[in-house]
Structure formats: structure tokens, C-alpha cells
mmCIF file of C-alpha atoms in Angstrom:
data_model
loop_
_atom_site.group_PDB
_atom_site.id
_atom_site.type_symbol
_atom_site.label_atom_id
_atom_site.label_comp_id
_atom_site.label_asym_id
_atom_site.label_seq_id
_atom_site.Cartn_x
_atom_site.Cartn_y
_atom_site.Cartn_z
ATOM 1 C CA MET A 1 2.069 8.233 -24.887
ATOM 2 C CA ARG A 2 -1.224 7.753 -22.990
ATOM 3 C CA ALA A 3 -1.517 8.519 -19.326
ATOM 4 C CA LEU A 4 -4.276 8.621 -16.684
ATOM 5 C CA ARG A 5 -4.150 12.135 -15.256
ATOM 6 C CA LEU A 6 -5.797 13.766 -12.312
ATOM 7 C CA THR A 7 -6.772 17.140 -13.680
ATOM 8 C CA ARG A 8 -9.518 18.375 -11.223
ATOM 9 C CA TRP A 9 -10.050 17.758 -7.554
ATOM 10 C CA GLY A 10 -13.133 15.872 -6.695
ATOM 11 C CA ALA A 11 -13.438 14.493 -10.278
ATOM 12 C CA PRO A 12 -12.456 11.275 -12.049
ATOM 13 C CA ALA A 13 -9.008 11.078 -13.730
ATOM 14 C CA GLU A 14 -8.791 11.576 -17.452
ATOM 15 C CA LEU A 15 -6.869 9.755 -20.185
ATOM 16 C CA GLN A 16 -4.512 12.219 -22.049
ATOM 17 C CA GLU A 17 -1.684 12.143 -24.515
ATOM 18 C CA LEU A 18 1.671 13.242 -23.333
ATOM 19 C CA PRO A 19 5.319 13.073 -24.673
ATOM 20 C CA ILE A 20 7.489 10.315 -23.407
ATOM 21 C CA PRO A 21 9.509 11.862 -20.483
ATOM 22 C CA GLN A 22 13.256 12.406 -21.075
ATOM 23 C CA PRO A 23 15.603 11.717 -18.103
ATOM 24 C CA GLY A 24 17.904 14.401 -16.852
ATOM 25 C CA PRO A 25 21.137 13.903 -14.807
ATOM 26 C CA GLY A 26 20.633 11.003 -12.239
ATOM 27 C CA GLN A 27 17.176 10.305 -13.571
ATOM 28 C CA VAL A 28 15.715 7.106 -15.245
ATOM 29 C CA THR A 29 12.768 6.582 -17.671
ATOM 30 C CA ILE A 30 10.901 3.429 -17.073
ATOM 31 C CA ARG A 31 8.749 1.615 -19.572
ATOM 32 C CA ILE A 32 5.815 0.681 -17.499
ATOM 33 C CA ALA A 33 4.783 -2.954 -17.213
ATOM 34 C CA GLY A 34 2.016 -2.361 -14.661
ATOM 35 C CA ALA A 35 0.710 0.118 -11.990
ATOM 36 C CA GLY A 36 -1.423 -1.127 -9.181
ATOM 37 C CA ALA A 37 -4.861 0.497 -8.715
ATOM 38 C CA CYS A 38 -4.944 1.471 -5.038
ATOM 39 C CA HIS A 39 -7.949 2.492 -2.871
ATOM 40 C CA SER A 40 -6.100 5.703 -1.971
ATOM 41 C CA ASP A 41 -6.408 6.730 -5.614
ATOM 42 C CA LEU A 42 -10.100 6.832 -5.097
ATOM 43 C CA HIS A 43 -9.581 9.222 -2.181
ATOM 44 C CA LEU A 44 -7.489 11.444 -4.396
ATOM 45 C CA MET A 45 -10.281 11.563 -7.031
ATOM 46 C CA GLY A 46 -12.879 12.243 -4.389
ATOM 47 C CA TRP A 47 -11.137 14.816 -2.145
ATOM 48 C CA PRO A 48 -12.065 18.511 -2.620
ATOM 49 C CA GLU A 49 -9.591 21.223 -3.612
ATOM 50 C CA GLY A 50 -7.446 22.242 -0.625
ATOM 51 C CA GLN A 51 -7.265 18.785 0.977
ATOM 52 C CA LEU A 52 -3.732 18.382 -0.292
ATOM 53 C CA PRO A 53 -1.069 20.949 -1.248
ATOM 54 C CA TRP A 54 -0.199 19.190 -4.566
ATOM 55 C CA LYS A 55 -0.489 21.063 -7.937
ATOM 56 C CA LEU A 56 -2.556 19.557 -10.703
ATOM 57 C CA PRO A 57 -2.346 17.962 -13.180
ATOM 58 C CA PHE A 58 -0.335 14.805 -12.513
ATOM 59 C CA THR A 59 -0.500 11.136 -13.633
ATOM 60 C CA LEU A 60 -1.854 8.654 -11.133
ATOM 61 C CA GLY A 61 -0.152 5.370 -10.218
ATOM 62 C CA HIS A 62 2.152 5.070 -7.186
ATOM 63 C CA GLU A 63 2.597 1.271 -7.244
ATOM 64 C CA ASN A 64 4.800 0.763 -10.304
ATOM 65 C CA ALA A 65 7.068 -1.752 -12.001
ATOM 66 C CA GLY A 66 8.568 -2.008 -15.430
ATOM 67 C CA TRP A 67 11.837 -2.056 -17.437
ATOM 68 C CA VAL A 68 14.523 0.467 -17.573
ATOM 69 C CA HIS A 69 14.113 2.401 -20.836
ATOM 70 C CA GLU A 70 16.589 5.290 -20.817
ATOM 71 C CA LEU A 71 19.239 6.532 -18.446
ATOM 72 C CA GLY A 72 20.063 10.076 -17.695
ATOM 73 C CA PRO A 73 23.704 11.205 -17.375
ATOM 74 C CA GLY A 74 25.527 9.696 -14.442
ATOM 75 C CA VAL A 75 23.342 6.754 -13.862
ATOM 76 C CA THR A 76 25.415 3.471 -13.637
ATOM 77 C CA SER A 77 23.375 1.356 -11.092
ATOM 78 C CA VAL A 78 20.949 -0.010 -13.640
ATOM 79 C CA LYS A 79 21.045 -0.607 -17.372
ATOM 80 C CA PRO A 80 18.373 -0.511 -20.095
ATOM 81 C CA GLY A 81 16.147 -3.592 -20.121
ATOM 82 C CA ASP A 82 16.472 -4.311 -16.430
ATOM 83 C CA ALA A 83 13.240 -5.216 -14.650
ATOM 84 C CA VAL A 84 12.671 -2.946 -11.692
ATOM 85 C CA LEU A 85 10.162 -2.008 -9.028
ATOM 86 C CA VAL A 86 9.725 1.698 -8.153
ATOM 87 C CA TYR A 87 9.966 2.509 -4.424
ATOM 88 C CA GLY A 88 6.979 4.771 -3.802
ATOM 89 C CA PRO A 89 7.588 7.461 -1.146
ATOM 90 C CA TRP A 90 10.195 9.891 -2.357
ATOM 91 C CA GLY A 91 12.077 11.682 0.384
ATOM 92 C CA CYS A 92 15.003 14.192 0.327
ATOM 93 C CA GLY A 93 17.615 11.437 0.415
ATOM 94 C CA MET A 94 19.863 13.340 2.779
ATOM 95 C CA CYS A 95 18.160 13.419 6.181
ATOM 96 C CA ARG A 96 18.773 10.761 8.885
ATOM 97 C CA GLN A 97 15.600 8.871 7.969
ATOM 98 C CA CYS A 98 16.286 8.851 4.252
ATOM 99 C CA ARG A 99 19.878 7.690 4.829
ATOM 100 C CA LEU A 100 18.541 4.781 6.721
ATOM 101 C CA GLY A 101 16.187 3.915 3.830
ATOM 102 C CA ARG A 102 13.131 5.213 5.690
ATOM 103 C CA GLU A 103 12.077 7.661 3.085
ATOM 104 C CA ASN A 104 8.488 7.105 3.990
ATOM 105 C CA THR A 105 9.110 9.262 7.059
ATOM 106 C CA CYS A 106 11.550 11.787 5.592
ATOM 107 C CA ASP A 107 12.314 14.558 8.012
ATOM 108 C CA ARG A 108 11.809 17.097 5.204
ATOM 109 C CA ALA A 109 8.542 15.726 3.826
ATOM 110 C CA ALA A 110 6.561 18.895 4.675
ATOM 111 C CA GLU A 111 9.163 20.972 2.836
ATOM 112 C CA ILE A 112 9.197 18.716 -0.212
ATOM 113 C CA VAL A 113 5.421 18.819 -0.301
ATOM 114 C CA VAL A 114 4.857 16.109 -2.945
ATOM 115 C CA ALA A 115 4.946 12.459 -1.799
ATOM 116 C CA GLY A 116 6.085 10.674 -4.886
ATOM 117 C CA GLY A 117 5.147 9.462 -8.393
ATOM 118 C CA GLY A 118 1.399 9.340 -8.566
ATOM 119 C CA LEU A 119 1.139 11.484 -5.410
ATOM 120 C CA GLY A 120 1.794 15.016 -6.572
ATOM 121 C CA LEU A 121 4.230 14.019 -9.342
ATOM 122 C CA ASP A 122 3.664 11.947 -12.455
ATOM 123 C CA GLY A 123 3.174 8.277 -11.705
ATOM 124 C CA GLY A 124 2.979 5.041 -13.615
ATOM 125 C CA MET A 125 -0.490 4.820 -15.067
ATOM 126 C CA ALA A 126 1.044 5.658 -18.443
ATOM 127 C CA GLU A 127 3.274 3.980 -20.992
ATOM 128 C CA TYR A 128 6.384 5.483 -19.533
ATOM 129 C CA MET A 129 7.366 7.151 -16.161
ATOM 130 C CA LEU A 130 10.246 9.366 -15.156
ATOM 131 C CA VAL A 131 11.876 8.329 -11.867
ATOM 132 C CA PRO A 132 13.898 11.321 -10.483
ATOM 133 C CA SER A 133 16.558 9.214 -8.812
ATOM 134 C CA ALA A 134 17.940 5.690 -9.548
ATOM 135 C CA ARG A 135 18.100 4.974 -5.793
ATOM 136 C CA TRP A 136 14.341 4.414 -5.854
ATOM 137 C CA LEU A 137 14.708 1.404 -8.203
ATOM 138 C CA VAL A 138 14.788 -2.108 -6.704
ATOM 139 C CA PRO A 139 15.883 -4.895 -9.145
ATOM 140 C CA LEU A 140 13.271 -7.603 -9.709
ATOM 141 C CA GLY A 141 15.469 -10.289 -11.272
ATOM 142 C CA ALA A 142 13.373 -12.969 -12.793
ATOM 143 C CA LEU A 143 10.029 -11.684 -11.186
ATOM 144 C CA ASP A 144 7.300 -10.655 -13.594
ATOM 145 C CA PRO A 145 7.040 -6.926 -13.160
ATOM 146 C CA VAL A 146 3.285 -6.924 -13.908
ATOM 147 C CA LYS A 147 2.634 -9.316 -11.001
ATOM 148 C CA ALA A 148 5.344 -7.651 -8.823
ATOM 149 C CA ALA A 149 3.875 -4.126 -9.058
ATOM 150 C CA PRO A 150 1.720 -4.528 -5.926
ATOM 151 C CA LEU A 151 4.824 -5.333 -3.872
ATOM 152 C CA SER A 152 5.599 -1.623 -3.719
ATOM 153 C CA ASP A 153 2.505 -0.697 -1.679
ATOM 154 C CA ALA A 154 -0.133 -3.421 -1.248
ATOM 155 C CA ALA A 155 2.615 -5.689 0.242
ATOM 156 C CA LEU A 156 5.045 -3.076 1.535
ATOM 157 C CA THR A 157 2.511 -1.182 3.603
ATOM 158 C CA PRO A 158 1.301 -4.097 5.762
ATOM 159 C CA TYR A 159 4.800 -5.523 5.847
ATOM 160 C CA HIS A 160 6.090 -2.340 7.414
ATOM 161 C CA ALA A 161 3.250 -2.242 9.963
ATOM 162 C CA ILE A 162 4.014 -5.901 10.892
ATOM 163 C CA LYS A 163 7.697 -5.257 11.259
ATOM 164 C CA GLU A 164 7.017 -2.246 13.580
ATOM 165 C CA CYS A 165 4.945 -4.532 15.754
ATOM 166 C CA GLY A 166 7.595 -7.207 15.971
ATOM 167 C CA ASP A 167 8.009 -7.204 19.850
ATOM 168 C CA ARG A 168 4.306 -8.243 20.166
ATOM 169 C CA LEU A 169 4.234 -10.970 17.462
ATOM 170 C CA HIS A 170 5.538 -13.811 19.511
ATOM 171 C CA ALA A 171 4.335 -17.391 18.738
ATOM 172 C CA GLY A 172 0.734 -17.733 19.832
ATOM 173 C CA ALA A 173 -0.070 -14.100 19.833
ATOM 174 C CA SER A 174 -3.379 -12.935 18.197
ATOM 175 C CA VAL A 175 -3.499 -10.452 15.410
ATOM 176 C CA VAL A 176 -6.807 -8.950 14.068
ATOM 177 C CA VAL A 177 -6.773 -7.828 10.478
ATOM 178 C CA ILE A 178 -9.722 -5.494 9.722
ATOM 179 C CA GLY A 179 -10.560 -5.233 5.971
ATOM 180 C CA ILE A 180 -9.730 -8.037 3.539
ATOM 181 C CA GLY A 181 -9.014 -6.021 0.460
ATOM 182 C CA GLY A 182 -5.644 -5.952 -1.264
ATOM 183 C CA LEU A 183 -3.702 -4.813 1.773
ATOM 184 C CA GLY A 184 -5.553 -7.098 4.173
ATOM 185 C CA GLN A 185 -4.964 -10.136 1.970
ATOM 186 C CA MET A 186 -1.271 -9.418 1.916
ATOM 187 C CA ALA A 187 -1.222 -8.807 5.656
ATOM 188 C CA ILE A 188 -2.660 -12.210 6.361
ATOM 189 C CA GLN A 189 -0.057 -13.897 4.209
ATOM 190 C CA LEU A 190 2.933 -12.005 5.543
ATOM 191 C CA LEU A 191 1.873 -12.543 9.086
ATOM 192 C CA LYS A 192 1.765 -16.334 8.461
ATOM 193 C CA VAL A 193 5.006 -16.561 6.682
ATOM 194 C CA THR A 194 7.080 -14.303 8.894
ATOM 195 C CA THR A 195 5.493 -14.960 12.411
ATOM 196 C CA GLY A 196 3.872 -17.645 14.443
ATOM 197 C CA VAL A 197 0.732 -15.641 15.353
ATOM 198 C CA ARG A 198 -2.892 -16.543 15.080
ATOM 199 C CA VAL A 199 -4.696 -14.414 12.499
ATOM 200 C CA ILE A 200 -8.321 -13.223 12.947
ATOM 201 C CA ALA A 201 -9.614 -11.637 9.719
ATOM 202 C CA ILE A 202 -12.580 -9.253 9.703
ATOM 203 C CA ASP A 203 -14.641 -7.805 6.906
ATOM 204 C CA HIS A 204 -18.201 -6.354 6.499
ATOM 205 C CA ASP A 205 -18.425 -8.236 3.253
ATOM 206 C CA ASP A 206 -18.717 -11.986 4.088
ATOM 207 C CA ARG A 207 -18.002 -12.904 0.420
ATOM 208 C CA LYS A 208 -14.318 -12.032 1.274
ATOM 209 C CA LEU A 209 -14.014 -14.472 4.171
ATOM 210 C CA PRO A 210 -13.395 -17.638 2.068
ATOM 211 C CA THR A 211 -10.420 -15.811 0.423
ATOM 212 C CA ALA A 212 -9.080 -14.890 3.884
ATOM 213 C CA ARG A 213 -9.234 -18.506 4.958
ATOM 214 C CA ALA A 214 -7.511 -19.678 1.822
ATOM 215 C CA LEU A 215 -4.712 -17.165 2.460
ATOM 216 C CA GLY A 216 -4.095 -18.557 5.942
ATOM 217 C CA ALA A 217 -6.400 -16.818 8.353
ATOM 218 C CA ASP A 218 -7.188 -18.950 11.374
ATOM 219 C CA VAL A 219 -10.469 -17.313 12.165
ATOM 220 C CA THR A 220 -12.785 -15.286 9.900
ATOM 221 C CA LEU A 221 -15.590 -13.040 11.156
ATOM 222 C CA ALA A 222 -18.124 -10.848 9.392
ATOM 223 C CA SER A 223 -18.239 -7.513 11.260
ATOM 224 C CA ASP A 224 -21.465 -6.780 13.105
ATOM 225 C CA ALA A 225 -22.459 -5.558 16.557
ATOM 226 C CA ASP A 226 -21.133 -8.770 18.145
ATOM 227 C CA THR A 227 -17.667 -8.887 16.520
ATOM 228 C CA ALA A 228 -15.725 -7.437 19.405
ATOM 229 C CA GLN A 229 -17.257 -10.057 21.767
ATOM 230 C CA ALA A 230 -16.448 -12.753 19.187
ATOM 231 C CA ILE A 231 -12.824 -11.623 19.113
ATOM 232 C CA ARG A 232 -12.705 -11.814 22.932
ATOM 233 C CA ARG A 233 -14.066 -15.406 22.725
ATOM 234 C CA GLU A 234 -11.435 -16.342 20.140
ATOM 235 C CA THR A 235 -8.690 -14.982 22.387
ATOM 236 C CA ARG A 236 -9.813 -16.569 25.608
ATOM 237 C CA GLY A 237 -11.233 -13.368 26.898
ATOM 238 C CA ILE A 238 -7.851 -11.555 26.741
ATOM 239 C CA GLY A 239 -8.154 -9.579 23.479
ATOM 240 C CA ALA A 240 -5.793 -9.179 20.507
ATOM 241 C CA ASP A 241 -2.084 -8.455 20.884
ATOM 242 C CA VAL A 242 -2.234 -6.372 17.659
ATOM 243 C CA VAL A 243 -5.000 -4.969 15.459
ATOM 244 C CA LEU A 244 -4.154 -3.921 11.951
ATOM 245 C CA ASP A 245 -6.991 -1.604 10.661
ATOM 246 C CA MET A 246 -6.815 -1.465 6.843
ATOM 247 C CA VAL A 247 -9.961 0.654 6.728
ATOM 248 C CA GLY A 248 -9.606 3.466 9.208
ATOM 249 C CA SER A 249 -13.285 4.374 9.585
ATOM 250 C CA GLU A 250 -14.995 5.371 12.833
ATOM 251 C CA ALA A 251 -16.598 1.922 13.090
ATOM 252 C CA THR A 252 -13.369 -0.008 12.489
ATOM 253 C CA LEU A 253 -11.415 2.058 14.806
ATOM 254 C CA ALA A 254 -13.915 1.576 17.537
ATOM 255 C CA LEU A 255 -13.945 -2.107 16.902
ATOM 256 C CA GLY A 256 -10.161 -2.261 17.011
ATOM 257 C CA ALA A 257 -9.992 -0.449 20.372
ATOM 258 C CA ARG A 258 -12.540 -2.797 21.849
ATOM 259 C CA SER A 259 -10.706 -5.790 20.619
ATOM 260 C CA LEU A 260 -7.305 -5.017 22.152
ATOM 261 C CA ARG A 261 -5.775 -6.650 25.088
ATOM 262 C CA ALA A 262 -3.775 -4.793 27.820
ATOM 263 C CA GLU A 263 -0.555 -3.515 26.234
ATOM 264 C CA GLY A 264 -1.896 -4.310 22.819
ATOM 265 C CA ARG A 265 -1.319 -2.151 19.708
ATOM 266 C CA LEU A 266 -3.842 -0.716 17.397
ATOM 267 C CA VAL A 267 -2.339 0.235 13.984
ATOM 268 C CA ILE A 268 -4.183 2.616 11.716
ATOM 269 C CA ILE A 269 -3.311 1.929 8.085
ATOM 270 C CA GLY A 270 -6.520 2.666 6.048
ATOM 271 C CA LEU A 271 -7.409 6.283 5.022
ATOM 272 C CA GLY A 272 -11.110 6.001 5.986
ATOM 273 C CA GLY A 273 -10.975 9.288 7.837
ATOM 274 C CA GLY A 274 -12.318 7.988 11.167
ATOM 275 C CA ALA A 275 -11.266 9.389 14.609
ATOM 276 C CA LEU A 276 -10.722 7.518 17.814
ATOM 277 C CA PRO A 277 -11.117 9.313 21.172
ATOM 278 C CA VAL A 278 -8.131 8.340 23.354
ATOM 279 C CA SER A 279 -8.359 8.720 27.127
ATOM 280 C CA PHE A 280 -6.947 6.880 30.142
ATOM 281 C CA PHE A 281 -9.994 4.685 30.617
ATOM 282 C CA GLY A 282 -10.916 4.513 26.895
ATOM 283 C CA LEU A 283 -8.319 1.861 26.032
ATOM 284 C CA PRO A 284 -6.904 -1.210 27.912
ATOM 285 C CA TYR A 285 -3.981 -0.384 30.307
ATOM 286 C CA GLY A 286 -0.726 0.152 28.398
ATOM 287 C CA ALA A 287 -2.440 -0.047 24.967
ATOM 288 C CA GLU A 288 -0.977 1.898 22.077
ATOM 289 C CA VAL A 289 -2.460 3.636 19.071
ATOM 290 C CA ALA A 290 -0.219 4.242 16.082
ATOM 291 C CA THR A 291 -0.396 5.193 12.436
ATOM 292 C CA SER A 292 1.734 3.471 9.756
ATOM 293 C CA TYR A 293 2.674 4.913 6.427
ATOM 294 C CA TRP A 294 4.015 2.803 3.569
ATOM 295 C CA GLY A 295 7.425 1.242 4.225
ATOM 296 C CA THR A 296 11.209 1.463 3.862
ATOM 297 C CA ILE A 297 13.503 0.567 1.008
ATOM 298 C CA PRO A 298 15.249 -2.313 2.878
ATOM 299 C CA GLU A 299 11.732 -3.794 3.651
ATOM 300 C CA LEU A 300 10.895 -3.554 -0.099
ATOM 301 C CA ILE A 301 14.123 -5.496 -0.945
ATOM 302 C CA GLU A 302 13.149 -8.101 1.649
ATOM 303 C CA LEU A 303 9.676 -8.417 0.036
ATOM 304 C CA VAL A 304 11.212 -8.973 -3.344
ATOM 305 C CA ASP A 305 13.400 -11.758 -1.924
ATOM 306 C CA LEU A 306 10.267 -13.349 -0.255
ATOM 307 C CA ALA A 307 8.287 -13.087 -3.553
ATOM 308 C CA ALA A 308 11.260 -14.668 -5.430
ATOM 309 C CA ALA A 309 11.200 -17.564 -2.974
ATOM 310 C CA LYS A 310 7.443 -17.897 -3.578
ATOM 311 C CA ARG A 311 6.730 -17.519 0.153
ATOM 312 C CA PHE A 312 3.339 -15.801 -0.705
ATOM 313 C CA ARG A 313 1.115 -15.260 -3.626
ATOM 314 C CA LEU A 314 0.201 -12.107 -5.579
ATOM 315 C CA ASP A 315 -3.411 -12.154 -6.856
ATOM 316 C CA VAL A 316 -3.405 -9.768 -9.775
ATOM 317 C CA GLU A 317 -6.138 -8.864 -12.236
ATOM 318 C CA VAL A 318 -4.622 -7.276 -15.316
ATOM 319 C CA VAL A 319 -6.604 -4.321 -16.748
ATOM 320 C CA PRO A 320 -5.663 -2.303 -19.875
ATOM 321 C CA LEU A 321 -5.157 1.419 -19.298
ATOM 322 C CA SER A 322 -8.094 2.273 -21.567
ATOM 323 C CA ARG A 323 -10.355 0.553 -18.903
ATOM 324 C CA ALA A 324 -8.576 1.994 -15.822
ATOM 325 C CA LEU A 325 -11.617 4.010 -14.637
ATOM 326 C CA ASP A 326 -13.849 0.901 -14.963
ATOM 327 C CA ALA A 327 -11.354 -0.899 -12.679
ATOM 328 C CA TYR A 328 -11.605 1.981 -10.162
ATOM 329 C CA ALA A 329 -15.366 1.825 -10.224
ATOM 330 C CA ARG A 330 -15.196 -1.918 -9.417
ATOM 331 C CA LEU A 331 -12.663 -1.262 -6.743
ATOM 332 C CA LYS A 332 -15.071 1.197 -5.074
ATOM 333 C CA ARG A 333 -17.792 -1.370 -5.134
ATOM 334 C CA GLY A 334 -15.477 -4.083 -3.607
ATOM 335 C CA GLU A 335 -15.447 -6.185 -6.736
ATOM 336 C CA ILE A 336 -11.779 -6.550 -7.201
ATOM 337 C CA GLN A 337 -10.152 -9.781 -6.064
ATOM 338 C CA GLY A 338 -6.613 -9.118 -4.973
ATOM 339 C CA ARG A 339 -5.071 -6.205 -6.806
ATOM 340 C CA ALA A 340 -5.962 -4.647 -10.133
ATOM 341 C CA VAL A 341 -2.827 -3.784 -12.179
ATOM 342 C CA ILE A 342 -3.252 -1.300 -14.969
ATOM 343 C CA VAL A 343 -1.073 -2.057 -18.025
ATOM 344 C CA PRO A 344 -0.538 -0.105 -21.178
ATOM 345 C CA ASP A 345 -2.698 -0.934 -24.207
ATOM 346 C CA ARG A 346 0.048 -2.563 -26.234
#
């Protein structure tokens, strides 16, 4: 089978031929329908050696869906042919967090070292993928697994951040979404279908603003030197209850901090590498700054139900595996609308 493999740090991934993985006890081999191309993969291909403790090579693709192909001994929860979504962050399965379905914050993550398929272990940018435990499979029912693949990250990551801010998302609250890429577009929709908040969408590329409006944003602003003041005007001088930063650069973090109201919450989701100085007078009184990583298994099940009920839309551009690197180049230039999903060349 063909697979897109990260073989050197700081270099593009490479297409290679590999044998189809065979499942051992408790494991499942998935025939891949699609794997989402995520901006974090660009970070992986750009980071220098030593940035992460993972061993090379491994196959990219941490946003995966497909059909059950082969079962290892002892697996009874799924059967061949079932359409499934692969939950991305793989924890130990035994600690308190994992037992609650919160494997994204596994207590033994540092001990396990690898983060999941496509993140230290072989992922889904291939024709087949080995999933080490059937507990990471979420049934898709009648949903198309190609279109559903982005649920496992592009939708789950903002959904988790939104859920964690639930006490602030009362009707009439203001939420700023910075960055209207794949995650930002999902955040806008999920905020509108699960809360009664007013959404202010921000991006440095004003070509993305019409998309944000079409997805339900109440206000759209191109980021510039006056954006923070514009957000204040849109919130009657009070500031935003929540800021979801999908970029995480120095500039966006500073904008988020300037946009908060007293007791507001800034959530850092993007991996832009920026830092935000935090001091008593550097933020509004009572304000919080938090990071948010991926999401939980129960939240992913909820998202599948929302998608099955057609509560939001998944904008997917299908790209064959042979052109995956072209898709990443376009993603880096900001030319992908929605989510590029890499599919095997069948």
C-alpha cells in the first residue's frame, strides 16, 4: 500500500510503499476512506529535530475515517465493513482521565510519549491504518466517512473548547473567533447551533470573511491595528466574553487579550508558537487564559449525532493521496476552503 511518511524532521513527507498492517489482539485494521490535512501537519514537517520526542518514520494523518477491514483476536465491538471514525488522541486507557473518555488529557501522556496515529505512530494518509484499540472507533452509521473525517479534529477541537467555556456562553454573550480556517469555520457553526451567543469572526485574509458570514458569524472583521477597538465597539465597550484563538501567534494572542472583558476567557487553540505575557494589570480583572487540546470521546460521539442530524455542514475538498503534498502547499498559502481530505488513489 502507499503511505505518506514523515522520514526527516524539517523536510516534506514522502510517499512510500508499505505492507498492509495486520491486527494483533484487540487491534483493528481500517481501510481508509479519507484523512484530513491539518495545519499541525505543516508544523510537523517544519519543526527541527529534537522539537518532539517521537521516532521517525511514521505515516501522517491524525484525522481519519474509513471502514473496518480486519479484526484482531478478541475484538467484538465492530465488524468488517462498518463505517467508523478514528478518535485521535490515544491515551493509556486506564487512568482517571481516560476512563472518563478524556484521553486527550491522559495522566500518563508523558510516559506514553506518542500522541496517536499520525502523531508519532502510523496514521491514516495511506490505504490502510492499524488502530491499536477498538475503543478508539466511533460508529458513523449512514454518514459518508470521507466527509466525516474532519469531525475527529477540525470539529472536535473547537467543540471541546466551546464546551469548556460553557459557563460563559449564555444567550447574548460575545465570542470572538480569530482565524477562519478549517477549525475557525467549524467553531462559528458549532457556536451558532449549540449556544445563543453573538459571534465575531476575525481573519487577516479578508477573502475568508464572506465564508464566515455564510456560516453564521454575526460580525466579520479583517485584522489590523484597529481590530481590538472595533471589537470593543461591537460589544458596547465591554469586550468579548470568550476569545477562541485558532492561530496562536504573538499578534493574535495580543489581540485576544486586548479584546477580553472582565472575567472573560482567552482560549489558545492554534499552534502558532506565540507567547502572551500575563500579569495582574496585563489582563482585565478576573480574566483567564487557557490552552485547549483536541477533545473527548463522548464529545466526538455528540458531534457524530449533530452531523447525522445535519445541524452543521462539512466543507470538504477531496484530494488523491498522490497529490497530498500539493494540498499541503495550498494549505500553507491559505488556499484551502474548508478541509482538504486526502483519499487513496483507487
